[in-house]
mmCIF file of C-alpha atoms in Angstrom:
data_model
loop_
_atom_site.group_PDB
_atom_site.id
_atom_site.type_symbol
_atom_site.label_atom_id
_atom_site.label_comp_id
_atom_site.label_asym_id
_atom_site.label_seq_id
_atom_site.Cartn_x
_atom_site.Cartn_y
_atom_site.Cartn_z
ATOM 1 C CA MET A 1 -7.486 41.628 29.799
ATOM 2 C CA LYS A 2 -8.874 41.713 33.986
ATOM 3 C CA VAL A 3 -9.790 44.511 35.744
ATOM 4 C CA ALA A 4 -9.985 45.225 39.084
ATOM 5 C CA ILE A 5 -11.946 47.806 41.346
ATOM 6 C CA VAL A 6 -10.577 48.547 44.504
ATOM 7 C CA GLY A 7 -13.167 50.471 46.519
ATOM 8 C CA ALA A 8 -16.382 49.042 45.126
ATOM 9 C CA SER A 9 -18.932 49.893 47.542
ATOM 10 C CA GLY A 10 -18.650 54.226 47.048
ATOM 11 C CA ALA A 11 -20.088 56.219 44.906
ATOM 12 C CA VAL A 12 -17.216 56.083 42.627
ATOM 13 C CA GLY A 13 -16.924 52.638 42.636
ATOM 14 C CA GLN A 14 -20.276 51.726 42.082
ATOM 15 C CA GLU A 15 -19.824 54.781 38.791
ATOM 16 C CA PHE A 16 -17.152 52.143 37.889
ATOM 17 C CA LEU A 17 -19.217 49.506 37.097
ATOM 18 C CA ARG A 18 -22.152 51.464 35.213
ATOM 19 C CA VAL A 19 -19.344 53.353 33.206
ATOM 20 C CA LEU A 20 -17.128 50.174 32.142
ATOM 21 C CA GLU A 21 -21.177 48.302 31.547
ATOM 22 C CA GLU A 22 -22.580 51.442 29.557
ATOM 23 C CA ARG A 23 -19.392 51.303 27.428
ATOM 24 C CA ASN A 24 -19.436 47.459 26.504
ATOM 25 C CA PHE A 25 -15.041 48.541 28.204
ATOM 26 C CA PRO A 26 -13.132 45.116 26.409
ATOM 27 C CA LEU A 27 -12.612 42.763 29.701
ATOM 28 C CA ASN A 28 -12.678 39.063 30.379
ATOM 29 C CA GLU A 29 -13.100 38.782 34.015
ATOM 30 C CA LEU A 30 -14.043 41.712 37.040
ATOM 31 C CA VAL A 31 -12.748 42.030 39.955
ATOM 32 C CA LEU A 32 -13.457 43.308 43.031
ATOM 33 C CA PHE A 33 -12.153 44.926 46.279
ATOM 34 C CA GLY A 34 -12.615 46.173 48.895
ATOM 35 C CA SER A 35 -12.536 47.060 53.047
ATOM 36 C CA THR A 36 -13.632 44.605 55.538
ATOM 37 C CA ARG A 37 -17.084 46.418 56.436
ATOM 38 C CA SER A 38 -17.882 45.893 52.369
ATOM 39 C CA ALA A 39 -16.223 42.569 51.698
ATOM 40 C CA GLY A 40 -18.559 40.179 50.945
ATOM 41 C CA SER A 41 -21.449 42.874 49.286
ATOM 42 C CA LYS A 42 -21.999 41.421 46.032
ATOM 43 C CA TYR A 43 -23.010 43.586 42.860
ATOM 44 C CA LYS A 44 -24.139 42.759 39.643
ATOM 45 C CA PHE A 45 -22.380 43.660 35.952
ATOM 46 C CA ARG A 46 -23.586 42.390 33.205
ATOM 47 C CA GLY A 47 -26.146 40.131 34.371
ATOM 48 C CA LYS A 48 -23.550 37.765 37.303
ATOM 49 C CA GLU A 49 -23.293 39.126 40.343
ATOM 50 C CA ILE A 50 -19.597 39.420 41.801
ATOM 51 C CA GLU A 51 -18.016 39.387 45.582
ATOM 52 C CA VAL A 52 -15.814 41.836 47.185
ATOM 53 C CA LYS A 53 -13.209 41.014 48.259
ATOM 54 C CA LEU A 54 -10.835 42.199 51.354
ATOM 55 C CA LEU A 55 -8.391 44.122 49.838
ATOM 56 C CA GLN A 56 -5.530 42.414 51.440
ATOM 57 C CA HIS A 57 -1.048 42.456 51.587
ATOM 58 C CA ASN A 58 -0.681 39.776 49.013
ATOM 59 C CA ASP A 59 -1.220 38.608 45.840
ATOM 60 C CA ASP A 60 -4.168 39.092 44.318
ATOM 61 C CA PHE A 61 -3.258 41.871 41.749
ATOM 62 C CA LYS A 62 -0.620 39.616 39.521
ATOM 63 C CA ASP A 63 -2.951 38.741 36.898
ATOM 64 C CA ILE A 64 -5.401 42.180 37.353
ATOM 65 C CA ASP A 65 -4.495 44.348 33.927
ATOM 66 C CA ILE A 66 -5.335 47.979 35.302
ATOM 67 C CA ALA A 67 -6.411 48.247 38.429
ATOM 68 C CA PHE A 68 -9.333 51.569 38.234
ATOM 69 C CA THR A 69 -8.622 52.577 42.441
ATOM 70 C CA SER A 70 -10.579 54.962 44.837
ATOM 71 C CA ALA A 71 -10.665 53.884 48.257
ATOM 72 C CA GLY A 72 -9.042 56.918 49.915
ATOM 73 C CA ALA A 73 -5.360 58.312 49.139
ATOM 74 C CA GLY A 74 -4.632 56.278 52.260
ATOM 75 C CA THR A 75 -5.433 53.160 50.523
ATOM 76 C CA SER A 76 -4.061 54.082 47.640
ATOM 77 C CA LYS A 77 -0.259 54.860 49.201
ATOM 78 C CA GLU A 78 -0.578 51.588 51.400
ATOM 79 C CA PHE A 79 -1.342 48.568 48.525
ATOM 80 C CA ALA A 80 0.562 50.857 45.788
ATOM 81 C CA GLU A 81 3.246 48.312 46.101
ATOM 82 C CA ASP A 82 0.877 45.218 46.391
ATOM 83 C CA ILE A 83 -1.609 46.512 43.130
ATOM 84 C CA THR A 84 1.534 47.429 40.990
ATOM 85 C CA ARG A 85 4.471 44.876 41.600
ATOM 86 C CA TYR A 86 3.018 42.125 39.186
ATOM 87 C CA GLY A 87 2.554 44.943 36.798
ATOM 88 C CA ALA A 88 -1.023 46.235 36.056
ATOM 89 C CA VAL A 89 -1.922 49.154 35.695
ATOM 90 C CA MET A 90 -2.583 51.410 38.425
ATOM 91 C CA ILE A 91 -5.454 54.876 37.860
ATOM 92 C CA ASP A 92 -6.053 55.943 40.925
ATOM 93 C CA ASN A 93 -8.786 58.017 41.475
ATOM 94 C CA SER A 94 -7.928 59.395 45.332
ATOM 95 C CA SER A 95 -4.722 62.988 45.500
ATOM 96 C CA ALA A 96 -2.608 60.577 47.029
ATOM 97 C CA PHE A 97 0.046 61.189 44.130
ATOM 98 C CA ARG A 98 -1.796 63.378 41.955
ATOM 99 C CA MET A 99 1.205 65.852 42.008
ATOM 100 C CA ASP A 100 4.490 63.557 41.834
ATOM 101 C CA LYS A 101 6.849 63.994 39.304
ATOM 102 C CA ASP A 102 6.697 60.690 38.512
ATOM 103 C CA VAL A 103 2.830 59.871 38.153
ATOM 104 C CA PRO A 104 0.467 60.748 35.307
ATOM 105 C CA LEU A 105 -2.330 63.879 35.571
ATOM 106 C CA VAL A 106 -4.331 63.051 32.692
ATOM 107 C CA VAL A 107 -7.238 64.351 31.604
ATOM 108 C CA PRO A 108 -7.128 62.173 28.206
ATOM 109 C CA GLU A 109 -8.224 65.540 26.067
ATOM 110 C CA CYS A 110 -6.028 67.234 26.826
ATOM 111 C CA ASN A 111 -2.640 65.159 27.743
ATOM 112 C CA ALA A 112 -3.690 61.785 27.071
ATOM 113 C CA THR A 113 -0.012 60.308 25.724
ATOM 114 C CA ASP A 114 1.219 60.937 29.544
ATOM 115 C CA ALA A 115 -0.557 58.301 30.222
ATOM 116 C CA LEU A 116 2.220 56.447 28.497
ATOM 117 C CA GLU A 117 4.934 57.532 30.705
ATOM 118 C CA ARG A 118 4.378 55.799 34.139
ATOM 119 C CA PRO A 119 7.321 54.790 36.001
ATOM 120 C CA ARG A 120 5.508 53.814 38.921
ATOM 121 C CA GLY A 121 3.076 51.706 37.972
ATOM 122 C CA ILE A 122 0.691 54.371 38.215
ATOM 123 C CA ILE A 123 -1.772 57.577 36.824
ATOM 124 C CA ALA A 124 -3.485 59.773 38.902
ATOM 125 C CA ASN A 125 -6.761 61.001 37.673
ATOM 126 C CA PRO A 126 -7.090 64.522 38.696
ATOM 127 C CA ASN A 127 -9.394 66.233 41.671
ATOM 128 C CA CYS A 128 -13.378 66.561 39.383
ATOM 129 C CA THR A 129 -13.429 70.334 39.186
ATOM 130 C CA THR A 130 -10.065 70.281 37.616
ATOM 131 C CA ILE A 131 -11.034 67.547 35.192
ATOM 132 C CA MET A 132 -13.607 70.135 34.368
ATOM 133 C CA MET A 133 -12.530 72.652 33.986
ATOM 134 C CA VAL A 134 -9.848 72.133 31.358
ATOM 135 C CA THR A 135 -12.008 70.018 28.820
ATOM 136 C CA ALA A 136 -13.870 73.266 28.765
ATOM 137 C CA LEU A 137 -10.635 75.110 28.505
ATOM 138 C CA GLN A 138 -8.885 72.670 26.034
ATOM 139 C CA PRO A 139 -10.898 73.744 23.310
ATOM 140 C CA ILE A 140 -10.083 77.314 23.948
ATOM 141 C CA GLU A 141 -6.006 76.453 24.508
ATOM 142 C CA ASN A 142 -5.398 75.794 21.386
ATOM 143 C CA LEU A 143 -6.463 78.797 20.119
ATOM 144 C CA SER A 144 -4.867 81.049 22.313
ATOM 145 C CA HIS A 145 -3.160 80.104 25.617
ATOM 146 C CA ILE A 146 -4.121 80.724 27.889
ATOM 147 C CA LYS A 147 -2.697 82.626 30.757
ATOM 148 C CA ARG A 148 -5.002 83.841 33.761
ATOM 149 C CA ILE A 149 -8.369 81.863 35.220
ATOM 150 C CA HIS A 150 -10.136 83.277 37.642
ATOM 151 C CA VAL A 151 -13.122 80.548 38.933
ATOM 152 C CA ALA A 152 -16.025 79.974 41.363
ATOM 153 C CA SER A 153 -16.459 76.625 42.033
ATOM 154 C CA TYR A 154 -20.493 75.751 43.087
ATOM 155 C CA GLN A 155 -19.987 71.966 44.010
ATOM 156 C CA ALA A 156 -22.515 69.994 45.011
ATOM 157 C CA ALA A 157 -23.348 66.932 47.852
ATOM 158 C CA SER A 158 -21.926 64.353 46.010
ATOM 159 C CA GLY A 159 -18.529 65.361 46.204
ATOM 160 C CA ALA A 160 -18.382 64.687 49.654
ATOM 161 C CA GLY A 161 -19.654 60.974 48.288
ATOM 162 C CA ALA A 162 -22.793 59.077 48.444
ATOM 163 C CA ALA A 163 -23.181 59.026 52.641
ATOM 164 C CA ALA A 164 -23.210 63.527 51.469
ATOM 165 C CA MET A 165 -26.164 62.469 49.204
ATOM 166 C CA ALA A 166 -28.190 61.191 51.788
ATOM 167 C CA GLU A 167 -27.245 64.217 54.821
ATOM 168 C CA LEU A 168 -28.204 66.797 51.913
ATOM 169 C CA GLU A 169 -31.973 65.215 51.891
ATOM 170 C CA GLN A 170 -32.605 64.244 55.247
ATOM 171 C CA GLN A 171 -32.054 68.106 55.930
ATOM 172 C CA TYR A 172 -34.071 69.131 54.003
ATOM 173 C CA ARG A 173 -36.674 66.317 55.300
ATOM 174 C CA GLU A 174 -35.653 67.544 59.118
ATOM 175 C CA VAL A 175 -35.435 71.246 58.248
ATOM 176 C CA LEU A 176 -39.526 71.146 56.631
ATOM 177 C CA GLU A 177 -40.430 68.541 59.790
ATOM 178 C CA GLY A 178 -39.435 71.838 61.899
ATOM 179 C CA LYS A 179 -36.817 68.547 63.254
ATOM 180 C CA PRO A 180 -32.841 69.049 65.267
ATOM 181 C CA VAL A 181 -31.013 69.069 61.626
ATOM 182 C CA THR A 182 -28.194 66.318 61.376
ATOM 183 C CA VAL A 183 -24.660 68.315 60.596
ATOM 184 C CA LYS A 184 -21.834 65.283 59.858
ATOM 185 C CA LYS A 185 -20.267 65.538 56.452
ATOM 186 C CA PHE A 186 -20.417 69.301 56.486
ATOM 187 C CA ALA A 187 -19.428 71.660 58.889
ATOM 188 C CA TYR A 188 -22.226 73.503 58.738
ATOM 189 C CA GLN A 189 -26.210 72.849 57.565
ATOM 190 C CA LEU A 190 -25.800 72.162 53.616
ATOM 191 C CA ALA A 191 -29.734 72.794 53.702
ATOM 192 C CA TYR A 192 -30.699 76.314 52.566
ATOM 193 C CA ASN A 193 -27.083 77.281 52.432
ATOM 194 C CA VAL A 194 -23.457 76.967 50.672
ATOM 195 C CA ILE A 195 -20.950 76.748 52.420
ATOM 196 C CA PRO A 196 -17.658 78.429 51.370
ATOM 197 C CA GLN A 197 -15.334 75.731 52.281
ATOM 198 C CA ILE A 198 -13.693 72.490 50.475
ATOM 199 C CA ASP A 199 -11.559 70.591 52.000
ATOM 200 C CA VAL A 200 -8.651 71.923 54.641
ATOM 201 C CA PHE A 201 -7.482 75.882 55.375
ATOM 202 C CA GLN A 202 -4.323 76.381 54.602
ATOM 203 C CA ASP A 203 -1.657 78.788 55.083
ATOM 204 C CA ASN A 204 -2.386 80.929 52.269
ATOM 205 C CA GLY A 205 -6.034 81.170 53.243
ATOM 206 C CA TYR A 206 -7.477 78.381 49.577
ATOM 207 C CA THR A 207 -8.306 75.454 50.859
ATOM 208 C CA LYS A 208 -6.823 72.710 50.082
ATOM 209 C CA GLU A 209 -9.654 71.822 46.450
ATOM 210 C CA GLU A 210 -8.289 75.715 45.628
ATOM 211 C CA MET A 211 -4.627 74.758 45.469
ATOM 212 C CA LYS A 212 -5.631 71.640 43.254
ATOM 213 C CA MET A 213 -6.874 73.197 40.975
ATOM 214 C CA PHE A 214 -3.955 75.689 40.850
ATOM 215 C CA ASN A 215 -1.796 73.140 40.714
ATOM 216 C CA GLU A 216 -3.084 70.663 38.952
ATOM 217 C CA THR A 217 -3.891 72.246 35.974
ATOM 218 C CA GLN A 218 -0.432 73.508 34.862
ATOM 219 C CA LYS A 219 1.091 69.825 34.776
ATOM 220 C CA ILE A 220 -2.192 68.710 33.051
ATOM 221 C CA MET A 221 -1.677 71.610 30.844
ATOM 222 C CA HIS A 222 2.198 71.866 30.414
ATOM 223 C CA SER A 223 1.692 75.736 31.149
ATOM 224 C CA ASP A 224 2.657 78.329 33.425
ATOM 225 C CA VAL A 225 -1.154 79.350 33.730
ATOM 226 C CA GLN A 226 -1.774 81.225 36.651
ATOM 227 C CA CYS A 227 -5.152 79.862 38.331
ATOM 228 C CA SER A 228 -7.542 81.922 41.382
ATOM 229 C CA ALA A 229 -9.926 79.732 42.380
ATOM 230 C CA MET A 230 -12.548 79.785 45.289
ATOM 231 C CA CYS A 231 -14.354 76.349 46.202
ATOM 232 C CA VAL A 232 -18.501 76.556 47.421
ATOM 233 C CA ARG A 233 -20.197 73.881 48.208
ATOM 234 C CA VAL A 234 -23.935 73.795 47.701
ATOM 235 C CA PRO A 235 -26.671 71.882 48.270
ATOM 236 C CA ALA A 236 -27.502 70.866 44.758
ATOM 237 C CA LEU A 237 -27.629 66.945 45.039
ATOM 238 C CA ARG A 238 -24.744 65.615 41.740
ATOM 239 C CA SER A 239 -23.164 67.877 39.228
ATOM 240 C CA HIS A 240 -20.973 70.760 40.031
ATOM 241 C CA SER A 241 -20.751 73.948 38.616
ATOM 242 C CA GLU A 242 -18.027 76.427 37.389
ATOM 243 C CA ALA A 243 -18.116 80.243 37.725
ATOM 244 C CA ILE A 244 -14.880 80.910 35.727
ATOM 245 C CA TRP A 245 -12.973 84.112 33.989
ATOM 246 C CA LEU A 246 -10.002 82.935 31.413
ATOM 247 C CA GLU A 247 -7.708 85.457 30.248
ATOM 248 C CA THR A 248 -5.529 84.443 27.239
ATOM 249 C CA GLU A 249 -2.653 85.724 25.068
ATOM 250 C CA ARG A 250 -4.562 87.008 22.073
ATOM 251 C CA PRO A 251 -7.929 88.437 22.774
ATOM 252 C CA LEU A 252 -10.485 86.009 21.332
ATOM 253 C CA THR A 253 -13.860 86.709 19.866
ATOM 254 C CA VAL A 254 -17.364 84.655 21.333
ATOM 255 C CA GLU A 255 -17.265 83.054 18.124
ATOM 256 C CA GLU A 256 -14.158 81.929 18.463
ATOM 257 C CA VAL A 257 -14.595 80.529 21.493
ATOM 258 C CA ARG A 258 -18.107 79.358 20.624
ATOM 259 C CA GLU A 259 -17.379 77.501 18.009
ATOM 260 C CA ALA A 260 -14.509 75.976 19.536
ATOM 261 C CA ILE A 261 -16.473 74.559 22.319
ATOM 262 C CA ALA A 262 -19.053 73.614 20.059
ATOM 263 C CA HIS A 263 -16.272 71.248 17.827
ATOM 264 C CA GLY A 264 -14.042 70.164 21.507
ATOM 265 C CA GLU A 265 -13.702 66.681 22.463
ATOM 266 C CA GLY A 266 -16.006 65.483 25.693
ATOM 267 C CA VAL A 267 -17.705 68.869 25.458
ATOM 268 C CA GLN A 268 -20.822 70.213 24.714
ATOM 269 C CA LEU A 269 -22.105 73.603 23.396
ATOM 270 C CA MET A 270 -25.541 74.823 25.715
ATOM 271 C CA ASP A 271 -25.763 78.158 25.009
ATOM 272 C CA ASP A 272 -28.507 80.564 23.693
ATOM 273 C CA PRO A 273 -29.709 82.981 25.958
ATOM 274 C CA SER A 274 -32.580 83.944 23.563
ATOM 275 C CA THR A 275 -34.195 81.075 24.553
ATOM 276 C CA GLN A 276 -32.547 81.319 28.493
ATOM 277 C CA THR A 277 -30.610 77.366 27.311
ATOM 278 C CA TYR A 278 -27.374 77.125 29.132
ATOM 279 C CA PRO A 279 -26.516 73.935 31.651
ATOM 280 C CA MET A 280 -27.849 73.021 35.014
ATOM 281 C CA PRO A 281 -26.913 70.719 37.315
ATOM 282 C CA LEU A 282 -30.416 69.383 37.705
ATOM 283 C CA PHE A 283 -30.738 68.200 34.649
ATOM 284 C CA LEU A 284 -26.607 66.834 33.722
ATOM 285 C CA ALA A 285 -26.848 63.766 36.351
ATOM 286 C CA GLY A 286 -24.705 60.819 34.896
ATOM 287 C CA LYS A 287 -24.143 62.430 31.255
ATOM 288 C CA ASP A 288 -20.590 62.059 29.885
ATOM 289 C CA ASP A 289 -19.330 65.348 28.850
ATOM 290 C CA VAL A 290 -19.039 68.739 29.967
ATOM 291 C CA TYR A 291 -21.761 71.560 29.348
ATOM 292 C CA VAL A 292 -20.488 75.139 28.779
ATOM 293 C CA GLY A 293 -22.376 77.817 28.821
ATOM 294 C CA ARG A 294 -23.219 81.582 29.260
ATOM 295 C CA ILE A 295 -19.784 82.810 26.785
ATOM 296 C CA ARG A 296 -19.320 85.413 26.532
ATOM 297 C CA LYS A 297 -16.681 88.793 27.206
ATOM 298 C CA ASP A 298 -15.199 89.848 30.252
ATOM 299 C CA LEU A 299 -16.098 93.340 30.396
ATOM 300 C CA ALA A 300 -13.095 94.445 33.131
ATOM 301 C CA ASN A 301 -10.010 92.705 30.894
ATOM 302 C CA GLU A 302 -9.913 92.846 26.887
ATOM 303 C CA ASN A 303 -8.401 89.182 26.602
ATOM 304 C CA GLY A 304 -11.224 88.289 28.847
ATOM 305 C CA MET A 305 -13.641 85.871 28.102
ATOM 306 C CA THR A 306 -16.046 84.354 30.885
ATOM 307 C CA LEU A 307 -18.222 81.474 30.905
ATOM 308 C CA TRP A 308 -20.245 78.299 32.880
ATOM 309 C CA LEU A 309 -19.965 75.052 33.128
ATOM 310 C CA VAL A 310 -21.693 71.970 34.441
ATOM 311 C CA GLY A 311 -20.331 68.171 34.834
ATOM 312 C CA ASP A 312 -21.592 65.180 36.576
ATOM 313 C CA GLN A 313 -18.330 64.786 39.157
ATOM 314 C CA ILE A 314 -18.942 61.274 39.750
ATOM 315 C CA LYS A 315 -18.972 60.357 36.301
ATOM 316 C CA LYS A 316 -16.860 62.816 34.314
ATOM 317 C CA GLY A 317 -14.778 64.448 37.189
ATOM 318 C CA ALA A 318 -14.165 60.438 38.659
ATOM 319 C CA ALA A 319 -15.224 57.535 36.398
ATOM 320 C CA LEU A 320 -15.365 58.053 33.322
ATOM 321 C CA ASN A 321 -12.462 59.944 32.875
ATOM 322 C CA ALA A 322 -10.457 56.892 34.742
ATOM 323 C CA VAL A 323 -11.981 54.551 32.235
ATOM 324 C CA GLN A 324 -11.032 57.203 29.262
ATOM 325 C CA ILE A 325 -7.880 56.711 30.264
ATOM 326 C CA ALA A 326 -7.892 52.638 30.372
ATOM 327 C CA GLU A 327 -9.213 53.255 26.679
ATOM 328 C CA TYR A 328 -6.114 55.197 25.489
ATOM 329 C CA LEU A 329 -3.842 52.517 26.804
ATOM 330 C CA ILE A 330 -6.003 49.966 25.203
ATOM 331 C CA LYS A 331 -5.913 51.825 22.597
ATOM 332 C CA VAL A 332 -2.421 51.998 21.594
ATOM 333 C CA GLY A 333 -1.136 48.981 22.874
ATOM 334 C CA ASN A 334 0.058 49.863 26.590
ATOM 335 C CA VAL A 335 -1.353 47.961 28.932
ATOM 336 C CA LYS A 336 1.083 45.252 30.431
#
């Protein structure tokens, strides 16, 4: 098994290295690719140093079995043909192909078998907020079809990359030291603030991030579910949170939902109001699963339930989800 990571120097690329090593992924050779800026950099994997190769239009992917790509939508579109030409499975973490009809959009806990039909050799990794939400909602969907979702996300700086995390830390120092505050990665200062915009606004007043949650959820869950989102950037460093209100076809009890979450795949129940036990990003960075708490009936809807979730969006929301897709393909013998 020969595996490639495209965009190895970025936050998600670095997470790929950690996840592949943590999970003892069955590979014999790992090849790293990057831009002119990162080519030549060296990273350790399983005790050996690997040098990042320059991503070029050539035959470098001829012997690659699986390529994890996380270098932005433009790069994915430009190099998709080079990557897949000789049969490599391209598992893409960008937004480039997510809504293409001939590209499966996969969260293994929800729709793993979709990955088997990939006419272009590409499998898309969904948006991080969508991944975490559908992972938590699938056990509930198994109880009763979810008709509507209202969700407010509380997204950490890490969702905008390693440089954004560094900027948030820098902003806190600058504020405390009375210095001018550096603002480059976000529209406004994030330290001591929240910003009710993630990605660009669309004609309907929603942001691109919010529309991703609407469209991607339907595609992953093979459902007519309607999802209305408000995505907010908060001054947490890593791990996203979401407050969710959902409506099912039949009324569910809190006990039913807790039981479903407790036995769900890729989710952990963390819900005990008597001891103030609920998920928080401060304590869940680096964890594999999506953690769910504050499960209760929606007082405004007799078929409604509301809950709170937290997940590491660099891990489950990006690298881990992609690696789990690859693990599934290997398990069922569906790699070239």
